Amino acid sequence: MIDVLFFGVGLFSLAVGIWRAVRARRTGAGVGLATSLIALGVAFCLLADSAQAIESQLYPSLGRLLSNLATMVAAYGIEVTVAEIGGVAERRRRARLGALIVALVVLTASFFATRGLPRGVGLFDELYRSNPTLVVYIVVYTLYLGLAVADIAVVSAGAVRAGTGALRAGLGIVLVACVFAFAYLVGKIVDLISDLTAEHPATKLCRGAFSTVRCSLAVGFPAISVLLIVVGLTVPAVPALGRAVRDARTRAVLRPLRQHLVSRYPDVVRLDGSSGTGRERLLTMMSEINDGLLLSGVGPELSPSAAVQVLRSSAGAVPDEPATPSGRTAFEADVARLRAIAQGFRAEPTAGAANPPR
């Protein structure tokens, strides 16, 4: 059950992270978020019991170290991402990076300085009293994550008050995720104190992610927190995704008309028409089509039906009153007009057969 939960959340984070990475490569934005999601996915996959059993063949409890390091990198990335969303990206940037580097170095050094680490699942409950290096390990790990979660929560709360729509909803979900993360960190501190004060500390195994309160804090809550963070940071991108789909459909509708006009008037082609975001490519295509229509004798005063007649025949057409859809922006009106012309133009198989007037 725990493996299913960890692999499920991990693979989900990886999938969203890879999608964001591909999107970031096209748009040049969101690299930090993609890195964070991929790091979270790697952390959960490495932390699954079956994965740790394999990793321990290389070095005892290696999976615990690797997953903890990945978790700290992900926390740093989420800090930076939320700070960018909140408009405070430059504030404490060096301090955040410096704290991460110090924490990574201390965690790695204290881990490899510990002798007698268990193989298989990396549980250290019995070793804290006899290995001060492990106490340093868990304190540094918990302290770093606690400070990172606090930073994320403070910036998110400020951005929620100023944000609207999907952005506010997404950051609200991130705030809820911070509550689960704090509960997980409090549980780790309580466990550490319990192991240090007990006369005979014993390894605490969990049969399920929510089988006991301790297991919920140690296993279930971090999984829920990561899942909520992934969802929360993805929600603000949903409107942009819908807009990208609509723009892609519009480009598909306009493409035959553009190809016809470009074949007649090659000079209208923009050199960077294949680069940029989907919206930028759509704007370039619309500009090319508008230039081609003007060269064809189709001015903005013509209705779509009259424009189609001009394109199909060299006889010209009588101008109609321009259609001005109410409640639309200039961009939306231009999109609607060009779509109507493009759909009418390709409605018959003979579209483009006649030479446009010069």
Short mmCIF file of C-alpha atoms in Angstrom, two decimals:
data_model
loop_
_atom_site.label_atom_id
_atom_site.label_comp_id
_atom_site.label_asym_id
_atom_site.label_seq_id
_atom_site.Cartn_x
_atom_site.Cartn_y
_atom_site.Cartn_z
CA MET A 1 0.00 0.00 0.00
CA ILE A 2 2.80 2.44 0.92
CA ASP A 3 4.69 1.59 -2.28
CA VAL A 4 1.56 2.22 -4.34
CA LEU A 5 1.08 5.62 -2.66
CA PHE A 6 4.71 6.68 -3.04
CA PHE A 7 5.10 5.49 -6.62
CA GLY A 8 1.71 6.95 -7.55
CA VAL A 9 2.48 10.42 -6.18
CA GLY A 10 6.06 10.23 -7.49
CA LEU A 11 5.11 9.29 -11.03
CA PHE A 12 2.34 11.90 -11.06
CA SER A 13 4.85 14.58 -10.00
CA LEU A 14 7.32 13.38 -12.63
CA ALA A 15 4.69 13.47 -15.38
CA VAL A 16 3.58 17.02 -14.51
CA GLY A 17 7.22 18.10 -14.12
CA ILE A 18 8.20 16.76 -17.53
CA TRP A 19 5.16 18.45 -19.10
CA ARG A 20 6.17 21.72 -17.44
CA ALA A 21 9.78 21.23 -18.61
CA VAL A 22 8.66 20.81 -22.23
CA ARG A 23 6.48 23.90 -21.90
CA ALA A 24 9.33 25.85 -20.28
CA ARG A 25 11.60 24.95 -23.18
CA ARG A 26 9.15 26.55 -25.60
CA THR A 27 8.23 29.59 -23.53
CA GLY A 28 11.44 30.16 -21.53
CA ALA A 29 9.49 30.36 -18.25
CA GLY A 30 8.77 27.90 -15.46
CA VAL A 31 12.11 26.06 -15.35
CA GLY A 32 12.22 26.23 -11.55
CA LEU A 33 8.75 24.74 -11.19
CA ALA A 34 9.57 21.91 -13.60
CA THR A 35 12.75 21.12 -11.66
CA SER A 36 10.84 21.11 -8.36
CA LEU A 37 8.17 18.73 -9.59
CA ILE A 38 10.72 16.37 -11.13
CA ALA A 39 12.76 16.42 -7.88
CA LEU A 40 9.64 15.64 -5.82
CA GLY A 41 8.79 12.77 -8.14
CA VAL A 42 12.31 11.36 -7.88
CA ALA A 43 12.23 11.72 -4.07
CA PHE A 44 9.03 9.72 -3.68
CA CYS A 45 10.06 7.02 -6.13
CA LEU A 46 13.41 6.59 -4.35
CA LEU A 47 11.71 6.51 -0.94
CA ALA A 48 9.38 3.60 -1.74
CA ASP A 49 10.27 0.49 0.27
CA SER A 50 10.94 -1.69 -2.76
CA ALA A 51 13.19 0.99 -4.29
CA GLN A 52 15.13 1.39 -1.03
CA ALA A 53 15.76 -2.36 -0.90
CA ILE A 54 17.50 -2.14 -4.28
CA GLU A 55 19.39 1.07 -3.44
CA SER A 56 20.73 -0.44 -0.21
CA GLN A 57 22.63 -2.98 -2.26
CA LEU A 58 24.88 -0.10 -3.36
CA TYR A 59 25.19 1.50 0.10
CA PRO A 60 23.14 0.97 3.29
CA SER A 61 20.13 3.32 3.49
CA LEU A 62 21.27 5.15 0.34
CA GLY A 63 17.68 5.61 -0.80
CA ARG A 64 16.89 7.61 2.34
CA LEU A 65 19.75 10.03 1.68
CA LEU A 66 19.00 10.46 -2.03
CA SER A 67 15.29 11.04 -1.45
CA ASN A 68 15.96 13.55 1.35
CA LEU A 69 18.41 15.48 -0.85
CA ALA A 70 15.89 15.53 -3.70
CA THR A 71 13.18 16.72 -1.31
CA MET A 72 15.33 19.67 -0.19
CA VAL A 73 16.09 20.63 -3.79
CA ALA A 74 12.37 20.46 -4.56
CA ALA A 75 11.56 22.63 -1.52
CA TYR A 76 14.08 25.23 -2.71
CA GLY A 77 12.57 25.19 -6.20
CA ILE A 78 9.06 25.64 -4.82
CA GLU A 79 10.29 28.54 -2.68
CA VAL A 80 11.71 30.25 -5.77
CA THR A 81 8.60 29.51 -7.85
CA VAL A 82 6.16 30.87 -5.26
CA ALA A 83 8.42 33.92 -4.74
CA GLU A 84 8.29 34.58 -8.50
CA ILE A 85 4.50 34.27 -8.48
CA GLY A 86 4.31 36.61 -5.50
CA GLY A 87 6.60 39.16 -7.14
CA VAL A 88 9.37 38.86 -4.52
CA ALA A 89 11.80 36.67 -6.44
CA GLU A 90 14.83 38.87 -5.68
CA ARG A 91 14.18 38.96 -1.95
CA ARG A 92 16.51 36.60 -0.05
CA ARG A 93 17.53 34.82 -3.27
CA ARG A 94 21.15 34.33 -2.21
CA ALA A 95 20.12 33.38 1.32
CA ARG A 96 17.82 30.65 -0.01
CA LEU A 97 20.51 29.21 -2.27
CA GLY A 98 23.17 29.42 0.43
CA ALA A 99 20.94 27.66 2.96
CA LEU A 100 20.25 24.87 0.46
CA ILE A 101 23.94 24.29 -0.32
CA VAL A 102 24.90 24.22 3.38
CA ALA A 103 22.05 21.82 4.20
CA LEU A 104 22.95 19.47 1.34
CA VAL A 105 26.62 19.36 2.38
CA VAL A 106 25.88 18.81 6.09
CA LEU A 107 23.28 16.12 5.34
CA THR A 108 25.63 14.21 3.04
CA ALA A 109 28.62 14.50 5.41
CA SER A 110 26.67 13.40 8.49
CA PHE A 111 25.15 10.46 6.59
CA PHE A 112 28.46 9.03 5.40
CA ALA A 113 30.05 9.71 8.80
CA THR A 114 27.55 7.31 10.39
CA ARG A 115 28.51 3.65 10.82
CA GLY A 116 26.14 0.72 11.08
CA LEU A 117 23.39 2.10 8.84
CA PRO A 118 20.65 -0.46 8.19
CA ARG A 119 20.11 -2.10 4.83
CA GLY A 120 16.71 -2.11 3.21
CA VAL A 121 14.32 0.61 4.41
CA GLY A 122 16.33 3.47 5.94
CA LEU A 123 14.78 3.76 9.41
CA PHE A 124 17.12 5.21 12.04
CA ASP A 125 14.99 5.05 15.21
CA GLU A 126 17.34 2.68 17.05
CA LEU A 127 20.51 4.58 16.03
CA TYR A 128 19.92 8.14 17.21
CA ARG A 129 21.20 7.62 20.78
CA SER A 130 24.40 5.93 19.63
CA ASN A 131 25.07 8.06 16.55
CA PRO A 132 25.09 11.85 17.11
CA THR A 133 25.77 12.28 13.38
CA LEU A 134 22.27 10.98 12.65
CA VAL A 135 20.82 13.50 15.10
CA VAL A 136 22.61 16.23 13.14
CA TYR A 137 21.26 14.68 9.92
CA ILE A 138 17.61 14.69 10.99
CA VAL A 139 17.77 18.10 12.71
CA VAL A 140 19.31 19.80 9.66
CA TYR A 141 16.86 18.10 7.33
CA THR A 142 13.83 19.03 9.45
CA LEU A 143 15.04 22.57 10.13
CA TYR A 144 15.71 23.28 6.46
CA LEU A 145 12.33 21.95 5.36
CA GLY A 146 10.59 23.82 8.17
CA LEU A 147 12.12 27.13 7.12
CA ALA A 148 11.35 26.43 3.46
CA VAL A 149 7.71 25.54 4.18
CA ALA A 150 7.35 28.66 6.35
CA ASP A 151 8.74 30.80 3.53
CA ILE A 152 6.38 29.17 1.02
CA ALA A 153 3.40 29.67 3.32
CA VAL A 154 4.15 33.35 4.03
CA VAL A 155 4.68 34.26 0.37
CA SER A 156 1.64 32.22 -0.72
CA ALA A 157 -0.59 33.93 1.85
CA GLY A 158 0.47 37.36 0.59
CA ALA A 159 -0.02 36.36 -3.05
CA VAL A 160 -3.45 34.83 -2.34
CA ARG A 161 -4.73 38.18 -1.06
CA ALA A 162 -3.50 39.97 -4.19
CA GLY A 163 -4.31 37.22 -6.72
CA THR A 164 -7.53 36.36 -8.52
CA GLY A 165 -9.12 33.38 -10.23
CA ALA A 166 -6.97 30.33 -10.89
CA LEU A 167 -3.88 31.92 -9.32
CA ARG A 168 -5.66 32.50 -6.01
CA ALA A 169 -7.14 29.00 -6.06
CA GLY A 170 -3.77 27.41 -6.80
CA LEU A 171 -1.93 29.28 -4.05
CA GLY A 172 -4.76 28.49 -1.64
CA ILE A 173 -4.16 24.80 -2.31
CA VAL A 174 -0.42 25.35 -1.70
CA LEU A 175 -1.26 26.87 1.70
CA VAL A 176 -3.26 23.76 2.63
CA ALA A 177 -0.27 21.65 1.52
CA CYS A 178 1.94 23.65 3.91
CA VAL A 179 -0.32 22.66 6.82
CA PHE A 180 0.20 18.96 6.04
CA ALA A 181 3.94 19.55 5.63
CA PHE A 182 4.18 21.27 9.03
CA ALA A 183 2.34 18.36 10.63
CA TYR A 184 4.83 15.94 9.04
CA LEU A 185 7.80 17.94 10.36
CA VAL A 186 6.33 18.19 13.86
CA GLY A 187 5.87 14.41 13.79
CA LYS A 188 9.56 13.94 12.91
CA ILE A 189 10.67 16.11 15.83
CA VAL A 190 8.36 14.24 18.23
CA ASP A 191 9.74 10.90 16.96
CA LEU A 192 13.32 12.10 17.41
CA ILE A 193 12.69 13.24 20.99
CA SER A 194 10.93 9.96 21.74
CA ASP A 195 13.84 7.90 20.38
CA LEU A 196 16.43 9.95 22.29
CA THR A 197 14.59 9.67 25.62
CA ALA A 198 13.46 6.03 25.38
CA GLU A 199 15.55 3.45 27.21
CA HIS A 200 15.12 0.90 24.44
CA PRO A 201 14.20 2.67 21.17
CA ALA A 202 12.84 0.35 18.51
CA THR A 203 12.27 0.68 14.80
CA LYS A 204 8.69 1.80 14.10
CA LEU A 205 7.24 0.12 11.03
CA CYS A 206 4.04 1.21 9.29
CA ARG A 207 1.71 -1.34 7.75
CA GLY A 208 -0.20 1.37 5.94
CA ALA A 209 0.06 5.06 5.16
CA PHE A 210 -2.75 5.89 7.61
CA SER A 211 -2.73 2.85 9.89
CA THR A 212 -1.82 4.94 12.98
CA VAL A 213 -1.49 8.61 13.84
CA ARG A 214 2.30 8.33 13.65
CA CYS A 215 2.16 6.62 10.26
CA SER A 216 -0.24 9.27 9.00
CA LEU A 217 2.19 11.99 10.03
CA ALA A 218 5.28 10.18 8.71
CA VAL A 219 3.92 8.66 5.50
CA GLY A 220 0.42 9.83 4.60
CA PHE A 221 0.75 13.55 5.27
CA PRO A 222 3.92 14.14 3.20
CA ALA A 223 2.30 12.32 0.27
CA ILE A 224 -0.83 14.46 0.59
CA SER A 225 1.30 17.60 0.88
CA VAL A 226 3.24 16.83 -2.29
CA LEU A 227 0.06 15.96 -4.18
CA LEU A 228 -1.54 19.26 -3.14
CA ILE A 229 1.59 21.22 -4.08
CA VAL A 230 1.63 19.64 -7.55
CA VAL A 231 -2.07 20.43 -8.03
CA GLY A 232 -1.76 23.92 -6.57
CA LEU A 233 1.15 24.92 -8.78
CA THR A 234 -0.55 23.42 -11.85
CA VAL A 235 -3.97 25.08 -11.41
CA PRO A 236 -2.75 28.58 -12.47
CA ALA A 237 -1.58 27.08 -15.78
CA VAL A 238 -5.02 25.65 -16.66
CA PRO A 239 -6.44 28.87 -18.23
CA ALA A 240 -3.24 29.24 -20.28
CA LEU A 241 -3.58 25.63 -21.42
CA GLY A 242 -7.15 26.25 -22.57
CA ARG A 243 -6.03 29.37 -24.43
CA ALA A 244 -3.21 27.42 -26.06
CA VAL A 245 -5.68 24.78 -27.29
CA ARG A 246 -7.97 27.44 -28.75
CA ASP A 247 -5.03 29.17 -30.42
CA ALA A 248 -3.84 25.86 -31.92
CA ARG A 249 -7.31 25.23 -33.37
CA THR A 250 -7.41 28.73 -34.81
CA ARG A 251 -4.00 28.24 -36.45
CA ALA A 252 -5.27 25.00 -38.00
CA VAL A 253 -8.32 26.80 -39.44
CA LEU A 254 -6.23 29.70 -40.78
CA ARG A 255 -3.43 27.57 -42.27
CA PRO A 256 -5.01 26.87 -45.73
CA LEU A 257 -5.83 30.57 -46.24
CA ARG A 258 -2.33 31.57 -45.17
CA GLN A 259 -0.74 29.02 -47.54
CA HIS A 260 -2.80 30.36 -50.44
CA LEU A 261 -1.91 33.99 -49.72
CA VAL A 262 1.76 33.19 -49.10
CA SER A 263 1.97 31.37 -52.44
CA ARG A 264 0.66 34.52 -54.16
CA TYR A 265 2.56 37.04 -52.08
CA PRO A 266 5.73 35.49 -50.59
CA ASP A 267 6.86 38.87 -49.22
CA VAL A 268 4.22 38.76 -46.47
CA VAL A 269 6.03 35.90 -44.68
CA ARG A 270 7.61 36.81 -41.33
CA LEU A 271 11.07 35.31 -40.79
CA ASP A 272 10.29 34.25 -37.20
CA GLY A 273 6.90 32.79 -37.92
CA SER A 274 7.82 29.31 -36.62
CA SER A 275 9.32 30.44 -33.30
CA GLY A 276 7.87 31.79 -30.06
CA THR A 277 4.82 30.77 -28.08
CA GLY A 278 1.59 29.52 -29.61
CA ARG A 279 -0.01 32.93 -29.16
CA GLU A 280 2.98 34.63 -30.85
CA ARG A 281 2.78 32.22 -33.80
CA LEU A 282 -0.93 32.93 -34.11
CA LEU A 283 -0.34 36.69 -34.10
CA THR A 284 2.35 36.29 -36.78
CA MET A 285 0.03 34.16 -38.92
CA MET A 286 -2.79 36.71 -38.56
CA SER A 287 -0.44 39.54 -39.57
CA GLU A 288 0.68 37.60 -42.65
CA ILE A 289 -2.93 36.88 -43.64
CA ASN A 290 -4.02 40.49 -43.13
CA ASP A 291 -1.14 41.71 -45.33
CA GLY A 292 -2.04 39.13 -47.97
CA LEU A 293 -5.70 40.13 -47.88
CA LEU A 294 -4.82 43.78 -48.38
CA LEU A 295 -2.66 42.88 -51.39
CA SER A 296 -5.62 40.85 -52.72
CA GLY A 297 -7.90 43.86 -52.50
CA VAL A 298 -9.67 42.69 -49.35
CA GLY A 299 -9.85 45.59 -46.94
CA PRO A 300 -11.12 45.55 -43.37
CA GLU A 301 -14.39 47.11 -44.50
CA LEU A 302 -15.44 43.90 -46.27
CA SER A 303 -17.53 41.30 -44.50
CA PRO A 304 -16.16 37.70 -44.46
CA SER A 305 -18.54 36.60 -47.23
CA ALA A 306 -17.53 39.51 -49.47
CA ALA A 307 -13.85 38.83 -48.72
CA VAL A 308 -14.27 35.21 -49.84
CA GLN A 309 -15.86 36.37 -53.09
CA VAL A 310 -12.89 38.63 -53.78
CA LEU A 311 -10.48 35.78 -53.17
CA ARG A 312 -12.38 33.45 -55.48
CA SER A 313 -12.90 35.86 -58.29
CA SER A 314 -10.96 38.70 -59.90
CA ALA A 315 -14.21 40.59 -60.50
CA GLY A 316 -14.14 42.19 -57.07
CA ALA A 317 -17.00 42.59 -54.68
CA VAL A 318 -19.23 45.31 -53.37
CA PRO A 319 -18.20 46.30 -49.86
CA ASP A 320 -20.63 45.41 -47.09
CA GLU A 321 -20.95 47.02 -43.70
CA PRO A 322 -18.17 45.66 -41.50
CA ALA A 323 -19.28 43.21 -38.85
CA THR A 324 -18.35 44.42 -35.38
CA PRO A 325 -19.21 41.76 -32.78
CA SER A 326 -20.15 43.44 -29.53
CA GLY A 327 -18.44 42.50 -26.28
CA ARG A 328 -15.23 41.31 -27.96
CA THR A 329 -11.72 42.65 -27.87
CA ALA A 330 -10.04 43.79 -31.08
CA PHE A 331 -7.98 40.59 -31.07
CA GLU A 332 -11.07 38.35 -30.66
CA ALA A 333 -12.92 40.24 -33.41
CA ASP A 334 -9.94 39.85 -35.75
CA VAL A 335 -9.70 36.14 -34.93
CA ALA A 336 -13.43 35.66 -35.64
CA ARG A 337 -13.20 37.56 -38.93
CA LEU A 338 -10.16 35.66 -40.19
CA ARG A 339 -11.64 32.31 -39.12
CA ALA A 340 -14.84 33.11 -41.02
CA ILE A 341 -12.87 34.06 -44.14
CA ALA A 342 -10.67 30.96 -43.85
CA GLN A 343 -13.63 28.62 -43.36
CA GLY A 344 -15.49 30.14 -46.27
CA PHE A 345 -12.38 30.05 -48.43
CA ARG A 346 -11.77 26.35 -47.95
CA ALA A 347 -15.45 25.37 -48.06
CA GLU A 348 -15.27 24.52 -51.81
CA PRO A 349 -12.62 22.36 -53.51
CA THR A 350 -11.88 25.13 -56.02
CA ALA A 351 -10.70 27.52 -53.29
CA GLY A 352 -7.74 29.51 -54.45
CA ALA A 353 -8.04 28.47 -58.10
CA ALA A 354 -8.68 32.00 -59.34
CA ASN A 355 -5.88 34.53 -59.30
CA PRO A 356 -6.53 37.33 -56.84
CA PRO A 357 -6.65 40.84 -58.31
CA ARG A 358 -3.38 42.73 -58.22
#
